[in-house]
Short mmCIF file of C-alpha atoms and ligand atoms in Angstrom, two decimals:
data_model
loop_
_atom_site.label_atom_id
_atom_site.label_comp_id
_atom_site.label_asym_id
_atom_site.label_seq_id
_atom_site.Cartn_x
_atom_site.Cartn_y
_atom_site.Cartn_z
CA UNK Y 1 15.22 8.67 -4.07
CA UNK Y 2 17.79 11.41 -3.67
CA UNK Y 3 20.40 10.37 -6.27
CA UNK Y 4 20.61 10.99 -10.00
CA UNK Y 5 19.55 8.30 -12.46
CA UNK Y 6 20.93 8.67 -16.00
CA UNK Y 7 20.25 6.25 -18.85
CA UNK Y 8 21.74 6.03 -22.34
CA UNK Y 9 19.61 4.72 -25.18
CA UNK Y 10 19.79 4.31 -28.93
CA UNK Y 11 20.51 1.77 -31.61
CA UNK Y 12 23.52 -0.52 -31.69
CA UNK Y 13 26.81 1.15 -32.48
CA UNK Y 14 25.64 4.61 -31.41
CA UNK Y 15 28.43 4.77 -28.81
CA UNK Y 16 26.37 4.28 -25.63
CA UNK Y 17 28.87 2.06 -23.82
CA UNK Y 18 31.78 4.35 -24.69
CA UNK Y 19 29.95 7.47 -23.57
CA UNK Y 20 28.60 5.86 -20.38
CA UNK Y 21 32.12 4.79 -19.38
CA UNK Y 22 33.65 8.22 -20.09
CA UNK Y 23 30.87 9.99 -18.19
CA UNK Y 24 31.32 7.70 -15.18
CA UNK Y 25 35.08 8.30 -15.19
CA UNK Y 26 34.57 12.06 -15.38
CA UNK Y 27 32.05 12.20 -12.55
CA UNK Y 28 34.14 9.91 -10.33
CA UNK Y 29 37.14 12.16 -10.90
CA UNK Y 30 34.98 15.04 -9.67
CA UNK Y 31 34.31 13.11 -6.46
CA UNK Y 32 30.81 11.80 -7.18
CA UNK Y 33 29.69 8.35 -6.07
CA UNK Y 34 28.89 6.67 -9.41
CA UNK Y 35 27.61 3.22 -10.31
CA UNK Y 36 28.04 2.33 -14.02
CA UNK Y 37 25.80 -0.53 -15.06
CA UNK Y 38 23.90 -1.95 -18.04
CA UNK Y 39 20.77 -3.77 -19.18
CA UNK Y 40 19.91 -6.47 -19.64
CA UNK Y 41 22.19 -7.31 -16.74
CA UNK Y 42 23.76 -5.58 -13.77
CA UNK Y 43 23.23 -8.31 -11.15
CA UNK Y 44 24.18 -12.00 -11.29
CA UNK Y 45 20.59 -13.07 -11.94
CA UNK Y 46 19.98 -10.39 -14.53
CA UNK Y 47 23.28 -11.23 -16.28
CA UNK Y 48 22.09 -14.86 -16.50
CA UNK Y 49 18.85 -13.65 -18.07
CA UNK Y 50 20.92 -11.48 -20.45
CA UNK Y 51 22.75 -14.57 -21.66
CA UNK Y 52 19.46 -16.38 -22.16
CA UNK Y 53 17.83 -13.46 -23.98
CA UNK Y 54 20.74 -12.53 -26.23
CA UNK Y 55 22.30 -15.91 -26.97
CA UNK Y 56 19.92 -18.63 -25.68
CA UNK Y 57 18.13 -19.27 -28.94
CA UNK Y 58 15.02 -20.57 -27.15
CA UNK Y 59 12.51 -18.76 -29.37
CA UNK Y 60 10.58 -17.29 -26.44
CA UNK Y 61 7.11 -16.00 -27.26
CA UNK Y 62 6.98 -12.22 -27.67
CA UNK Y 63 5.18 -11.66 -24.34
CA UNK Y 64 7.52 -14.04 -22.52
CA UNK Y 65 10.51 -12.15 -23.94
CA UNK Y 66 9.14 -8.82 -22.69
CA UNK Y 67 8.51 -10.29 -19.24
CA UNK Y 68 12.00 -11.78 -19.10
CA UNK Y 69 13.48 -8.33 -19.80
CA UNK Y 70 11.35 -6.93 -16.98
CA UNK Y 71 12.29 -9.81 -14.66
CA UNK Y 72 15.96 -8.92 -15.20
CA UNK Y 73 15.14 -5.22 -14.72
CA UNK Y 74 13.22 -5.83 -11.50
CA UNK Y 75 16.18 -7.68 -9.97
CA UNK Y 76 18.59 -5.00 -11.19
CA UNK Y 77 16.49 -2.16 -9.79
CA UNK Y 78 15.73 -3.80 -6.45
CA UNK Y 79 19.24 -5.07 -5.74
CA UNK Y 80 21.40 -2.36 -7.27
CA UNK Y 81 19.83 0.76 -8.77
CA UNK Y 82 17.29 1.72 -6.08
CA UNK Y 83 19.71 1.22 -3.15
CA UNK Y 84 22.34 3.37 -4.89
CA UNK Y 85 19.84 6.14 -5.59
CA UNK Y 86 18.58 5.94 -2.01
CA UNK Y 87 22.18 6.55 -0.85
CA UNK Y 88 22.28 9.69 -2.99
CA UNK Y 89 24.60 8.27 -5.64
CA UNK Y 90 24.67 8.68 -9.41
CA UNK Y 91 23.58 5.67 -11.48
CA UNK Y 92 24.57 5.57 -15.15
CA UNK Y 93 22.80 2.73 -16.95
CA UNK Y 94 23.56 1.59 -20.51
CA UNK Y 95 19.98 0.91 -21.75
CA UNK Y 96 16.81 0.66 -19.62
CA UNK Y 97 13.05 0.45 -20.14
CA UNK Y 98 13.04 2.52 -23.35
CA UNK Y 99 15.01 -0.30 -24.99
CA UNK Y 100 12.21 -2.78 -24.24
CA UNK Y 101 9.69 -0.43 -25.80
CA UNK Y 102 11.88 0.22 -28.86
CA UNK Y 103 13.19 -3.35 -29.47
CA UNK Y 104 10.33 -5.56 -28.30
CA UNK Y 105 7.45 -3.10 -28.76
CA UNK Y 106 8.36 -1.41 -32.04
CA UNK Y 107 11.05 -3.69 -33.48
CA UNK Y 108 9.81 -7.21 -32.88
CA UNK Y 109 6.08 -6.48 -32.45
CA UNK Y 110 5.79 -3.72 -35.10
CA UNK Y 111 4.21 -1.28 -32.64
CA UNK Y 112 1.32 -3.64 -31.79
CA UNK Y 113 -0.85 -1.64 -29.34
CA UNK Y 114 -1.41 -4.71 -27.14
CA UNK Y 115 2.34 -5.22 -26.77
CA UNK Y 116 2.97 -1.52 -26.12
CA UNK Y 117 0.20 -1.71 -23.51
CA UNK Y 118 1.84 -4.68 -21.79
CA UNK Y 119 5.19 -2.85 -21.74
CA UNK Y 120 3.53 0.27 -20.27
CA UNK Y 121 1.89 -1.84 -17.57
CA UNK Y 122 5.18 -3.50 -16.63
CA UNK Y 123 7.00 -0.16 -16.74
CA UNK Y 124 4.49 1.09 -14.17
CA UNK Y 125 5.67 -1.62 -11.76
CA UNK Y 126 9.28 -0.41 -11.86
CA UNK Y 127 9.72 1.99 -8.94
CA UNK Y 128 12.39 4.21 -10.53
CA UNK Y 129 12.24 6.45 -13.59
CA UNK Y 130 15.38 7.97 -15.12
CA UNK Y 131 15.92 11.64 -14.30
CA UNK Y 132 17.69 12.03 -17.63
CA UNK Y 133 17.90 9.86 -20.74
CA UNK Y 134 20.39 10.47 -23.51
CA UNK Y 135 19.06 9.29 -26.87
CA UNK Y 136 22.19 8.79 -28.97
CA UNK Y 137 21.41 9.10 -32.66
CA UNK Y 138 23.62 8.13 -35.60
CA UNK Y 139 22.78 7.33 -39.24
CA UNK Y 140 22.65 3.55 -39.88
CA UNK Y 141 25.76 3.66 -42.09
CA UNK Y 142 27.81 5.23 -39.28
CA UNK Y 143 26.61 2.64 -36.79
CA UNK Y 144 27.44 -0.20 -39.18
CA UNK Y 145 30.94 1.16 -39.82
CA UNK Y 146 31.60 1.40 -36.08
CA UNK Y 147 30.36 -2.12 -35.42
CA UNK Y 148 32.44 -3.51 -38.29
CA UNK Y 149 35.48 -1.70 -36.89
CA UNK Y 150 34.95 -3.30 -33.49
CA UNK Y 151 35.10 -6.83 -34.88
CA UNK Y 152 34.43 -8.71 -31.62
CA UNK Y 153 32.74 -11.66 -33.27
CA UNK Y 154 29.79 -12.59 -31.02
CA UNK Y 155 26.47 -11.55 -32.64
CA UNK Y 156 23.42 -11.39 -30.37
CA UNK Y 157 19.82 -12.19 -31.24
CA UNK Y 158 18.94 -8.52 -31.94
CA UNK Y 159 22.08 -7.61 -33.88
CA UNK Y 160 21.23 -10.49 -36.19
CA UNK Y 161 17.96 -8.82 -37.24
CA UNK Y 162 17.86 -6.98 -40.57
CA UNK Y 163 17.78 -3.31 -41.53
CA UNK Y 164 13.96 -3.08 -41.45
CA UNK Y 165 13.95 -4.24 -37.81
CA UNK Y 166 16.58 -1.67 -36.81
CA UNK Y 167 14.64 1.06 -38.68
CA UNK Y 168 11.54 0.21 -36.62
CA UNK Y 169 13.66 0.33 -33.44
CA UNK Y 170 14.94 3.79 -34.45
CA UNK Y 171 11.33 4.86 -35.06
CA UNK Y 172 10.47 3.59 -31.59
CA UNK Y 173 13.21 5.64 -29.94
CA UNK Y 174 12.04 8.66 -31.94
CA UNK Y 175 8.47 8.19 -30.68
CA UNK Y 176 9.68 7.86 -27.06
CA UNK Y 177 11.87 10.96 -27.33
CA UNK Y 178 8.91 12.98 -28.64
CA UNK Y 179 6.53 11.68 -25.97
CA UNK Y 180 8.95 12.09 -23.03
CA UNK Y 181 10.64 15.24 -24.26
CA UNK Y 182 11.50 16.55 -20.80
CA UNK Y 183 13.33 13.41 -19.71
CA UNK Y 184 14.90 12.54 -23.07
CA UNK Y 185 17.71 14.59 -24.60
CA UNK Y 186 18.51 13.78 -28.21
CA UNK Y 187 22.23 13.74 -28.97
CA UNK Y 188 23.80 13.76 -32.43
CA UNK Y 189 26.31 10.99 -31.73
CA UNK Y 190 27.95 10.98 -35.16
CA UNK Y 191 30.75 13.34 -34.06
CA UNK Y 192 34.00 12.49 -32.34
CA UNK Y 193 33.95 10.64 -29.04
CA UNK Y 194 35.19 13.80 -27.30
CA UNK Y 195 32.55 16.08 -28.88
CA UNK Y 196 29.72 13.74 -27.93
CA UNK Y 197 31.08 13.40 -24.38
CA UNK Y 198 31.24 17.19 -24.02
CA UNK Y 199 27.59 17.46 -25.08
CA UNK Y 200 26.61 14.97 -22.37
CA UNK Y 201 28.67 16.70 -19.68
CA UNK Y 202 27.14 20.08 -20.51
CA UNK Y 203 23.69 18.65 -19.83
CA UNK Y 204 24.61 16.59 -16.75
CA UNK Y 205 26.69 19.18 -14.87
CA UNK Y 206 23.82 21.41 -13.69
CA UNK Y 207 21.93 18.36 -12.39
CA UNK Y 208 24.68 16.95 -10.19
CA UNK Y 209 24.54 16.87 -6.42
CA UNK Y 210 27.40 18.72 -4.74
CA UNK Y 211 30.47 16.46 -4.79
N1 LIG D 1 17.71 -5.10 -25.60
C1 LIG D 1 16.39 -5.38 -25.83
O1 LIG D 1 16.05 -5.93 -26.88
N2 LIG D 1 15.48 -5.06 -24.89
C2 LIG D 1 15.80 -4.48 -23.70
O2 LIG D 1 14.93 -4.22 -22.86
C3 LIG D 1 17.19 -4.19 -23.49
C4 LIG D 1 18.12 -4.51 -24.45
C5 LIG D 1 17.61 -3.55 -22.19
C6 LIG D 1 22.06 -5.45 -25.68
O3 LIG D 1 23.24 -5.62 -26.29
C7 LIG D 1 21.00 -5.86 -26.67
O4 LIG D 1 19.79 -6.09 -25.97
C8 LIG D 1 20.75 -4.75 -27.64
C9 LIG D 1 19.31 -4.31 -27.37
C10 LIG D 1 18.72 -5.45 -26.62
N3 LIG D 1 20.88 -5.30 -28.95
N4 LIG D 1 21.03 -4.70 -30.01
N5 LIG D 1 21.17 -4.46 -31.09
P1 LIG D 1 24.54 -4.79 -25.94
O5 LIG D 1 24.29 -3.93 -24.76
O6 LIG D 1 25.63 -5.75 -25.87
O7 LIG D 1 24.69 -4.01 -27.30
P2 LIG D 1 24.31 -2.54 -27.67
O8 LIG D 1 23.61 -1.83 -26.57
O9 LIG D 1 23.65 -2.56 -28.98
O10 LIG D 1 25.73 -1.88 -27.70
P3 LIG D 1 26.82 -1.84 -28.79
O11 LIG D 1 26.50 -2.57 -30.03
O12 LIG D 1 28.07 -2.24 -28.10
O13 LIG D 1 26.82 -0.33 -29.18
P4 LIG D 1 27.12 0.97 -28.32
O14 LIG D 1 27.28 0.68 -26.88
O15 LIG D 1 26.10 1.97 -28.68
O16 LIG D 1 28.53 1.45 -28.91
P5 LIG D 1 30.01 1.32 -28.32
O17 LIG D 1 30.27 -0.09 -27.90
O18 LIG D 1 30.27 2.40 -27.36
O19 LIG D 1 30.83 1.65 -29.64
C11 LIG D 1 30.83 0.78 -30.74
C12 LIG D 1 32.15 0.96 -31.51
O20 LIG D 1 32.21 2.29 -32.04
C13 LIG D 1 33.39 0.80 -30.62
O21 LIG D 1 34.41 0.22 -31.38
C14 LIG D 1 33.75 2.24 -30.27
O22 LIG D 1 35.12 2.41 -30.01
C15 LIG D 1 33.33 2.99 -31.53
N6 LIG D 1 32.87 4.35 -31.27
C16 LIG D 1 32.07 4.77 -30.25
N7 LIG D 1 31.84 6.09 -30.34
C17 LIG D 1 32.51 6.53 -31.44
C18 LIG D 1 32.66 7.80 -32.06
N8 LIG D 1 32.07 8.92 -31.56
N9 LIG D 1 33.36 7.89 -33.19
C19 LIG D 1 33.96 6.78 -33.72
N10 LIG D 1 33.89 5.53 -33.17
C20 LIG D 1 33.15 5.41 -32.04
#
């Protein structure tokens, strides 16, 4: 793989989608070949699995839910991410494997070692690893205010969980950032959109291929 694979992670309302879009626009304007995508989703099959996972209401077992996230990811990687990286492009992905570890491993399964082990095993089957992961961090009150301000109405299965769940998810991201400290860059995302974007660009710029 010769391209650059960037992921954005963090809790809901941290500003991942906003920052991913602005970063993609900036890099495209500089002449880079950029694919902006998201998980779960990014291909027709993975988007169908996204709908099932976020809004299906089927009450999947915990292991089945993890495997469904990885089924979507496998399709996304094989059909979209890996080919783009092989062409030397930049992939910016809104959430990736760290979200499965944080939400399913720490949030839903309370850090159960067996579940974290399953996630690690499945992660080992994914042939790409992000070169750089931005961990966007905001206090819960800031995230809640942003989500309330958005007011788009449709609440997914994870957003509907309570504060204790989201605190475990935040703890999961913290554990990942400490473990994978070279790949993960923690970003204080409570500032203005422009300030946060500048922090991301300062880190990405030295890593870019020549446009
Ligand atoms: N999930 C999982 O469980 N397991 C997995 O393996 C994966 C995902 C891959 C995906 O939902 C859900 O799937 C997610 C985790 C789970 N559920 N949760 N919770 P999603 O992708 O639709 O939702 P999200 O990732 O949580 O995104 P979000 O709620 O849209 O938040 P965001 O992308 O971090 O924020 P945003 O959309 O960029 O901004 C939110 C609002 O704040 C918006 O009105 C912005 O204009 C505003 N904003 C953004 N930045 C700022 C700043 N700096 N200042 C002020 N206002 C701001």
